Short mmCIF file of C-alpha atoms in Angstrom, two decimals:
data_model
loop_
_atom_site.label_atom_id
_atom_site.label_comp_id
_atom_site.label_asym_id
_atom_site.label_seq_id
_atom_site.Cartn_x
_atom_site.Cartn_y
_atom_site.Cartn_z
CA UNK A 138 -1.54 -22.14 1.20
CA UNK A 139 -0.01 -20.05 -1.49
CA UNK A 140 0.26 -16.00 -1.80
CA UNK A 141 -0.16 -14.18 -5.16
CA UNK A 142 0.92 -10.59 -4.59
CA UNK A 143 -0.29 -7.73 -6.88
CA UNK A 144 2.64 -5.31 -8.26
CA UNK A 145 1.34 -4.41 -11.58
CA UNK A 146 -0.23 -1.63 -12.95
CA UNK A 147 0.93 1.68 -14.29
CA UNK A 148 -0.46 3.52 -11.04
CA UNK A 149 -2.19 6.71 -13.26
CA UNK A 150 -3.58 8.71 -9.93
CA UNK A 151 -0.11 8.40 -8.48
CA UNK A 152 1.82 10.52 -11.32
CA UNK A 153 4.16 11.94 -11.74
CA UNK A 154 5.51 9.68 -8.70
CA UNK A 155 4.98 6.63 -10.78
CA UNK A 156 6.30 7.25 -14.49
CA UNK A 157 9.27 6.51 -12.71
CA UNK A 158 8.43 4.13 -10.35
CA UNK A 159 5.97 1.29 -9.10
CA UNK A 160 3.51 2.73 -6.92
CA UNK A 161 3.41 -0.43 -4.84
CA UNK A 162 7.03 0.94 -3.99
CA UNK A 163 6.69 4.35 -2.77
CA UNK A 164 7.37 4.24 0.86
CA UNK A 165 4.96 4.65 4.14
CA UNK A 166 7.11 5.11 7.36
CA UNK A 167 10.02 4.53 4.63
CA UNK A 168 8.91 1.30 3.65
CA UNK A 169 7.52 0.22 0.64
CA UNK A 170 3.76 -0.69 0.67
CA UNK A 171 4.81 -3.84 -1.39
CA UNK A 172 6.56 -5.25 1.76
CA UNK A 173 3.51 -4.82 4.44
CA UNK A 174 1.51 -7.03 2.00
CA UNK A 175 4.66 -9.86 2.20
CA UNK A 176 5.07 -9.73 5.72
CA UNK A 177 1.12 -10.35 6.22
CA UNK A 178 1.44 -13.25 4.09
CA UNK A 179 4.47 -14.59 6.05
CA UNK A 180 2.98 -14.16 9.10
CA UNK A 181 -0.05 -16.10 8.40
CA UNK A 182 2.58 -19.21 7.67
CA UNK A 183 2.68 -18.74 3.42
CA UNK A 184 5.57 -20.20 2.43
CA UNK A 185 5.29 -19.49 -1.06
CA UNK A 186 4.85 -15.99 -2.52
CA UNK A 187 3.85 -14.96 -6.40
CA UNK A 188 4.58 -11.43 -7.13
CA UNK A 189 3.14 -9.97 -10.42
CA UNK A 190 4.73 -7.91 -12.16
CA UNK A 191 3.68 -5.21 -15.16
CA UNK A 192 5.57 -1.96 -15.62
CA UNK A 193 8.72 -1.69 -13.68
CA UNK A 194 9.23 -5.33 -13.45
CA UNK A 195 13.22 -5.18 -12.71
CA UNK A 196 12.47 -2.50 -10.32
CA UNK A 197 10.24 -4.42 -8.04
CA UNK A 198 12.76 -7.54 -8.41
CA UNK A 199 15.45 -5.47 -7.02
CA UNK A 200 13.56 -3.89 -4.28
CA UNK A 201 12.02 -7.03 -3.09
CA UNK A 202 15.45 -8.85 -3.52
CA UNK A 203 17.57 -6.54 -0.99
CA UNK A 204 15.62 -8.04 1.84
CA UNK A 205 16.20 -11.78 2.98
CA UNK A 206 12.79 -13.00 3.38
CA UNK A 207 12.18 -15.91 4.84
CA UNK A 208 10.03 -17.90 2.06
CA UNK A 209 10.14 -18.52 -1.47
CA UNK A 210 9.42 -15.69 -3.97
CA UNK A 211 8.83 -15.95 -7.63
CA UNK A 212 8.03 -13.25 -10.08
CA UNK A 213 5.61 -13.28 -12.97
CA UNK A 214 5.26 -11.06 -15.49
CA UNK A 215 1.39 -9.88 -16.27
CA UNK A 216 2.50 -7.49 -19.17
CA UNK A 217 -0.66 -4.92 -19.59
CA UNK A 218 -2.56 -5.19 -16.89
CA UNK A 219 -5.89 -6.70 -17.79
CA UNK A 220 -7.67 -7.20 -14.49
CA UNK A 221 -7.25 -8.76 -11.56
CA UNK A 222 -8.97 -11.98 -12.56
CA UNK A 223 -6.08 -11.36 -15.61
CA UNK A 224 -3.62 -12.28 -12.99
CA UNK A 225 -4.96 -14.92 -11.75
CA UNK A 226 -4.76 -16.84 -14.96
CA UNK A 227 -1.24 -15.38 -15.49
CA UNK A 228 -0.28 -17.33 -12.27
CA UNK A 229 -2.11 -20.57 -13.02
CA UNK A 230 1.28 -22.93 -12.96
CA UNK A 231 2.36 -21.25 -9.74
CA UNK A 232 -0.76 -21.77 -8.13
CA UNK A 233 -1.19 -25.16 -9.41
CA UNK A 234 -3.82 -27.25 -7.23
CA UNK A 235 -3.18 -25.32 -3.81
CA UNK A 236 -5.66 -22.56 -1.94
CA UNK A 237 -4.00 -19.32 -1.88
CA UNK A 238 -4.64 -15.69 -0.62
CA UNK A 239 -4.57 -13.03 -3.27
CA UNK A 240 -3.13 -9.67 -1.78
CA UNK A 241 -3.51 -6.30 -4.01
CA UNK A 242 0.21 -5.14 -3.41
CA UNK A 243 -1.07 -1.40 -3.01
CA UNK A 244 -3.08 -2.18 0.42
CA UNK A 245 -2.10 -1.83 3.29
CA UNK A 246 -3.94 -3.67 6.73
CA UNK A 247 -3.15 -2.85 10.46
CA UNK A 248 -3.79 -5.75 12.01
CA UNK A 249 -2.80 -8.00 8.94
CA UNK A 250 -4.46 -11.01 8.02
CA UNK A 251 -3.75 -14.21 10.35
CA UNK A 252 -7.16 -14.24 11.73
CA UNK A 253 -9.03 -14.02 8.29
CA UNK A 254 -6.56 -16.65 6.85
CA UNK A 255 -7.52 -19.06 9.84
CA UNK A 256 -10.98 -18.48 9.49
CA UNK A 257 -10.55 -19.47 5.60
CA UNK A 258 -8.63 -22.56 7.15
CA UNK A 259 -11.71 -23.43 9.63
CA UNK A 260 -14.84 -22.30 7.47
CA UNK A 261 -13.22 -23.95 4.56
CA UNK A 262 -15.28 -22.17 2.01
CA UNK A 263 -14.63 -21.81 -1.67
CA UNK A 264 -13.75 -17.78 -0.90
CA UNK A 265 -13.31 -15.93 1.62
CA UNK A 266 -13.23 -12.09 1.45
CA UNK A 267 -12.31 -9.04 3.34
CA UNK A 268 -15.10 -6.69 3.85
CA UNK A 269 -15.02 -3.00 5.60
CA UNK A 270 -17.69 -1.01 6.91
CA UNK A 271 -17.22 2.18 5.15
CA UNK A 272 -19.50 5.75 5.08
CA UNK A 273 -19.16 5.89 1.35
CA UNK A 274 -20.31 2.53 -0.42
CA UNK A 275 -21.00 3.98 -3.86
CA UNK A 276 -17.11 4.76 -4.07
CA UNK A 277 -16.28 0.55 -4.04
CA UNK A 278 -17.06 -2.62 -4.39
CA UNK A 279 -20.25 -3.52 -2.08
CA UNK A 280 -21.15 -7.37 -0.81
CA UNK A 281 -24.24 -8.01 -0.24
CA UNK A 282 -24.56 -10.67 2.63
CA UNK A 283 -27.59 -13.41 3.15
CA UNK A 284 -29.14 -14.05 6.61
CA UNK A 285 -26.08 -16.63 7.93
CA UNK A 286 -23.17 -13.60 6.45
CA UNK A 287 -22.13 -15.32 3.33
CA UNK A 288 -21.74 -13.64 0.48
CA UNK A 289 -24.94 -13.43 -1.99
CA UNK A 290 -23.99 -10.79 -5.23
CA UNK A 291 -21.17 -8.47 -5.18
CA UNK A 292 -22.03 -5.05 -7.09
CA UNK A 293 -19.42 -2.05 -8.27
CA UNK A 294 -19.63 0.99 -7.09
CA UNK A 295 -23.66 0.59 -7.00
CA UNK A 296 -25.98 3.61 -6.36
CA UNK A 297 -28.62 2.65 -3.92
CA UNK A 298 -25.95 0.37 -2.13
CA UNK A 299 -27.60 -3.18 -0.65
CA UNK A 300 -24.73 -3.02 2.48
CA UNK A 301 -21.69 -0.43 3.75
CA UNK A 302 -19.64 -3.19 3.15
CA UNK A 303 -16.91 -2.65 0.23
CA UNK A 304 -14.17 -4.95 -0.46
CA UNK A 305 -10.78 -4.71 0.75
CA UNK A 306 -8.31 -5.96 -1.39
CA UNK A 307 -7.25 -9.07 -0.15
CA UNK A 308 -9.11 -12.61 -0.98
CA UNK A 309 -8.79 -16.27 -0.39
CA UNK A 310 -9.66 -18.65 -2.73
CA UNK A 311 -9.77 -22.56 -3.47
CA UNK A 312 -8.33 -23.92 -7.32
CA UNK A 313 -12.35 -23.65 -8.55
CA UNK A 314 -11.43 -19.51 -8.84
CA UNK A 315 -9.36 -20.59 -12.01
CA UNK A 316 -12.56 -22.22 -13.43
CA UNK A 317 -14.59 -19.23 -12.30
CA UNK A 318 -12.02 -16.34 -14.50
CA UNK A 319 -11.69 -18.89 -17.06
CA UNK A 320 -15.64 -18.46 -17.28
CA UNK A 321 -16.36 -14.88 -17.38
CA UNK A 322 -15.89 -12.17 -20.04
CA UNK A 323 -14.24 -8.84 -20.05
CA UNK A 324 -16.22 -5.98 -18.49
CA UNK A 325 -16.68 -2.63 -19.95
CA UNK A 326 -12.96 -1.59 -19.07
CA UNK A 327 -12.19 -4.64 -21.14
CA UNK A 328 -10.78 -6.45 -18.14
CA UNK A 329 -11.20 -9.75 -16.20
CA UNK A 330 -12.62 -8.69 -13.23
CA UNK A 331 -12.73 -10.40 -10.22
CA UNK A 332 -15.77 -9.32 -8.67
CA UNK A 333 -17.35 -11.13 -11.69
CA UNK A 334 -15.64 -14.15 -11.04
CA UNK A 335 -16.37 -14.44 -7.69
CA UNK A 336 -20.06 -13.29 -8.62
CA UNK A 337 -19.53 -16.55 -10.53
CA UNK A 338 -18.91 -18.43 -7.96
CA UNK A 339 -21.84 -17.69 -5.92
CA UNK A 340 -24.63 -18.20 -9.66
CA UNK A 341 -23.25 -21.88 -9.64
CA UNK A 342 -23.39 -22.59 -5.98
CA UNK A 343 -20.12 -22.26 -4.57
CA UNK A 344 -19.96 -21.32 -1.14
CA UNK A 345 -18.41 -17.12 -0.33
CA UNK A 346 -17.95 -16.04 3.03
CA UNK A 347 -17.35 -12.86 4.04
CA UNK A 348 -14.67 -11.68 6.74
CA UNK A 349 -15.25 -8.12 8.43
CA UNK A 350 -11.90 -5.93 9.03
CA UNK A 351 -11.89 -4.23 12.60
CA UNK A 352 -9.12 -2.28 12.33
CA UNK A 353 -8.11 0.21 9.91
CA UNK A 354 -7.69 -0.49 5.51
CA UNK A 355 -5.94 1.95 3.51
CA UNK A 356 -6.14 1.49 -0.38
CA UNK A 357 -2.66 3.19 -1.35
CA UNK A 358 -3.92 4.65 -4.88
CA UNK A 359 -3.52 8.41 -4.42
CA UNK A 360 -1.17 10.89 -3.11
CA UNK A 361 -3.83 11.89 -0.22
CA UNK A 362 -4.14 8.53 1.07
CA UNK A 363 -0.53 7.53 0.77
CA UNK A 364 0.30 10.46 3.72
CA UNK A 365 -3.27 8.88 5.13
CA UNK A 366 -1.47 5.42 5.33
CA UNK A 367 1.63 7.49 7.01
CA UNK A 368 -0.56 8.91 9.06
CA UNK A 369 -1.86 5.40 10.58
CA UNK A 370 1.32 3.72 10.97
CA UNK A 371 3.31 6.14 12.31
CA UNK A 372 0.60 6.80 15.28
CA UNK A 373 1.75 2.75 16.20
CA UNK A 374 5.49 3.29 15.73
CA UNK A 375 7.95 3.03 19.42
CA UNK A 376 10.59 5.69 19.69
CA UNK A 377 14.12 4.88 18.96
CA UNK A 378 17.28 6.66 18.59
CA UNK A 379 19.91 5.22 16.90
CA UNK A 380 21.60 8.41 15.16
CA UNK A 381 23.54 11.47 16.55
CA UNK A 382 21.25 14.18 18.24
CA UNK A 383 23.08 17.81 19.49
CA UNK A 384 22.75 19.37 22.47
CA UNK A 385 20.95 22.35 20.77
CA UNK A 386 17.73 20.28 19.24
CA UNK A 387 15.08 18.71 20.58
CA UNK A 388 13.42 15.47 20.37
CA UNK A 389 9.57 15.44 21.24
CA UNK A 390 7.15 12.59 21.29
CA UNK A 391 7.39 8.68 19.42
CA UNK A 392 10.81 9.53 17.46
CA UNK A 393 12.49 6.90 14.91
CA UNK A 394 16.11 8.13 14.18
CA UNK A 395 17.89 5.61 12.17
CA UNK A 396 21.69 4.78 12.30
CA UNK A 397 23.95 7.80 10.52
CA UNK A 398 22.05 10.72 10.63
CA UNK A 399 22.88 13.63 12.51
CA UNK A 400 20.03 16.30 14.27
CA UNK A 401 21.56 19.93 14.25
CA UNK A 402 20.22 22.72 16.38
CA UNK A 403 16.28 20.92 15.25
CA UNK A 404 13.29 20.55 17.04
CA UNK A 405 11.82 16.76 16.03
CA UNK A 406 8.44 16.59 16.92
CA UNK A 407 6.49 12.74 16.61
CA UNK A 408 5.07 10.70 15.60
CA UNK A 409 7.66 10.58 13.02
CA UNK A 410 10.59 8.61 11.23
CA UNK A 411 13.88 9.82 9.71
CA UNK A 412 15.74 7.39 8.00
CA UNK A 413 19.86 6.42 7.84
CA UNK A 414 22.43 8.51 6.87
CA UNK A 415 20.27 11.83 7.22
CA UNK A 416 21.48 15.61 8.11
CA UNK A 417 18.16 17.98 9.68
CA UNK A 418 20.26 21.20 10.30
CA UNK A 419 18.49 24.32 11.34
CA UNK A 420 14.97 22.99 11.14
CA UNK A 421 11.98 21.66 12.56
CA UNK A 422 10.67 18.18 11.62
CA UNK A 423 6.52 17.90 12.71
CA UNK A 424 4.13 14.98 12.99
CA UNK A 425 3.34 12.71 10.55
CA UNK A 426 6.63 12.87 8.72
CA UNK A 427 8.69 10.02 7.37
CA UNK A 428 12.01 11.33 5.72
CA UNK A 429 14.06 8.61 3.67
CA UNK A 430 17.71 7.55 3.65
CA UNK A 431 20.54 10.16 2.73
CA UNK A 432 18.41 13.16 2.64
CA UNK A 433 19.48 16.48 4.00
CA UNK A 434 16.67 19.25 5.74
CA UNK A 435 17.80 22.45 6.04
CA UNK A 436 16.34 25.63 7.77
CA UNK A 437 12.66 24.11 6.52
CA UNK A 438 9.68 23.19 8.44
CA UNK A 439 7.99 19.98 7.16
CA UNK A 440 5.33 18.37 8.56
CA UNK A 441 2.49 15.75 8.05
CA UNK A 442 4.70 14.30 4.52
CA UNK A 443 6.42 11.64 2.60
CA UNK A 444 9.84 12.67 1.87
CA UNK A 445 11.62 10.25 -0.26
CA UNK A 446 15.28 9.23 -0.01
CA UNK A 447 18.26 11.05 -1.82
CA UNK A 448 16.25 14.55 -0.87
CA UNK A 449 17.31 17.39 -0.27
CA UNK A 450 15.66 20.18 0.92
CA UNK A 451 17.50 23.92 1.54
CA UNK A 452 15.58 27.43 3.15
CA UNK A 453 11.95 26.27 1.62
CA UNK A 454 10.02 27.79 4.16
CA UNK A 455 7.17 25.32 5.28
CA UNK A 456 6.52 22.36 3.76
CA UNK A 457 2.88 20.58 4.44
CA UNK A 458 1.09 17.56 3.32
CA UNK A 459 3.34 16.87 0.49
CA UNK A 460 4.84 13.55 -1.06
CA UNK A 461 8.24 14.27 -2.32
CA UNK A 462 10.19 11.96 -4.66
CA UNK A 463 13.43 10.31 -4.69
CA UNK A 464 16.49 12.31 -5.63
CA UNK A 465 14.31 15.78 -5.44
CA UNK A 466 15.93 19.46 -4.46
CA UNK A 467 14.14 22.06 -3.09
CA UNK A 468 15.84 24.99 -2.35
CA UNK A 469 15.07 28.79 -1.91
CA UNK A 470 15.48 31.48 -4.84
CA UNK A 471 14.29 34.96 -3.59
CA UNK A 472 11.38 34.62 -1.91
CA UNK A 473 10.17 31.93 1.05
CA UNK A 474 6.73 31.64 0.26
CA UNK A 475 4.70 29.44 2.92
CA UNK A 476 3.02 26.85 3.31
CA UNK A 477 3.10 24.93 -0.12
CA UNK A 478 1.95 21.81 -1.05
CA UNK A 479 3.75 19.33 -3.59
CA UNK A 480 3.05 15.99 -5.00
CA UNK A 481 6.67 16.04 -6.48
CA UNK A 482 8.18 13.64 -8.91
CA UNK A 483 11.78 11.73 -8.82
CA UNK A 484 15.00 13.53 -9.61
CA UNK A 485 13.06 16.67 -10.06
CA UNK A 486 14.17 19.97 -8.89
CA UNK A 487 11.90 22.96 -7.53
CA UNK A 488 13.08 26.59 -6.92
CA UNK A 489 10.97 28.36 -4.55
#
């Protein structure tokens, strides 16, 4: 079984973050949400891994090529992203003849996806998707489910929904889905969509079967549920101390301090990770924090945010649920007004 991962898209409700980079890049607990989806797929025994790629392209290349993974990777280029069913016939000579799992690169799955990928091995069905019970349905993509749990008709974002199951962003498909996109027309966005082509599966009587997520889903598209996602995987993270900690501060709770930084006269509180090569001077780091590589805190309070690396951050008061870019200074003027909250974007500068 293959893997065609998702990295496209020009990531709109993510700006300014993503004029200048690929959302499936911005970090949670300082890694990029690109790399939870390629682990997943490695761990469920993929050995062979399509990225595609739209805006950005030699960005995610570079990112994804400073690791040493342990499988094959190639990248194709979608240009303008025209659905996800688009991709899929982008791929076609990568994907060749084999099943593969299609992964939205922008997801992000606790307990990852062995156990739906040996289902799909065991049920052998045409498709397999990942549902999740949600308290919203009219916000996604609902399945409706026939007496035995397969799939019967898929409907988008529908208003008097048939289930409370919406679709997570990860699929597994036999070669017939290149028939089934191949078959269908652009919706009303003018894309290929690919609840319509698995919609065509099930109208000429290929078999869909649905697998339920237990744990939690987290669809990375907005600044909110990118410090959600945080959130969630720093509440599983082990402390670990690898850095240089003073006798003055104080570490409290499930701490990651990475090789190279330095913790002066600072009260750490976890869950929480701060990256390599970091100074926190004077200041107090909360929950629910992930700072990057080579930034410098200090005399702030931040808590429950995404700072990126290359940030620094001088007298800013209190920082709080904020997602702060690469390369970013913050730094007093006059005044130390409390308690703001940024969505900031890269090599920007704010004076407070």
């Amino acid at each position: 079984m293959k893997a065609l991962i998702l990295s496209g898209g020009h990531g709109t409700r993510l700006r300014p973050l993503t004029y200048s980079q690929q959302k499936q890049l911005i970090p949670v607990a300082n890694k990029p949400v690109l790399f939870y989806a390629i682990e997943d797929v490695i761990e469920a025994g993929v050995k062979e891994i399509g990225i595609i790629l739209g805006p950005n392209k030699e960005q995610v290349i570079e990112t994804v090529n400073s690791v040493d993974w342990d499988v094959e990777i190639e990248f194709i280029y979608q240009g303008e992203p025209k659905g996800l069913a688009h991709a899929i016939l982008v791929a076609e000579d990568f994907l060749s003849d084999d099943s593969f799992v299609m992964y939205l690169g922008d997801n992000i799955l606790r307990d990852g996806i062995v156990e739906h990928a040996k289902k799909f091995q065991k049920l052998n069905p045409d498709s397999l998707i990942l549902l999740t019970e949600v308290e919203n349905p009219q916000q996604f993509g609902v399945a409706e489910l026939d007496d035995e749990g397969r799939v019967k008709r898929l409907i988008e974002k529908p208003r008097i929904p048939p289930s409370n199951y919406a679709l997570v962003g990860i699929y597994f498909f036999k070669p017939v889905i290149i028939e089934a996109c191949k078959s269908i027309k652009p919706s009303w966005r003018n894309e290929l969509e690919i609840t319509d082509a698995i919609q065509w599966l099930v109208e000429n009587g290929y078999r869909v079967e649905a697998s339920i997520v237990k744990g939690w889903w987290k669809d990375t598209g907005k600044p909110e549920d990118i410090l959600e996602a945080n959130r969630l995987v720093l509440d599983d993270i082990q402390p670990r101390n690898e850095g240089t900690v003073d006798e003055s501060s104080k570490i409290m709770g499930r701490v990651v301090i990475e090789t190279g930084t330095e913790i002066r006269n600072s009260v750490i509180k976890g869950p929480c990770i701060i990256g390599k090569n970091c100074v926190i001077s004077n200041s107090y780091i909360g929950p629910y924090t992930s700072i990057g590589n080579n930034c410098e805190i200090v005399e702030t309070e931040i808590e429950d945010s995404v700072v990126m690396e290359g940030s620094k951050v001088t007298k800013a008061g209190k920082i709080v649920e904020s997602l702060i870019g690469r390369g970013v200074r913050i730094r007093e003027n006059d005044l130390k007004p409390r308690g703001y909250r940024f969505v900031v974007g890269d090599n920007s500068e704010v004076v407070l």
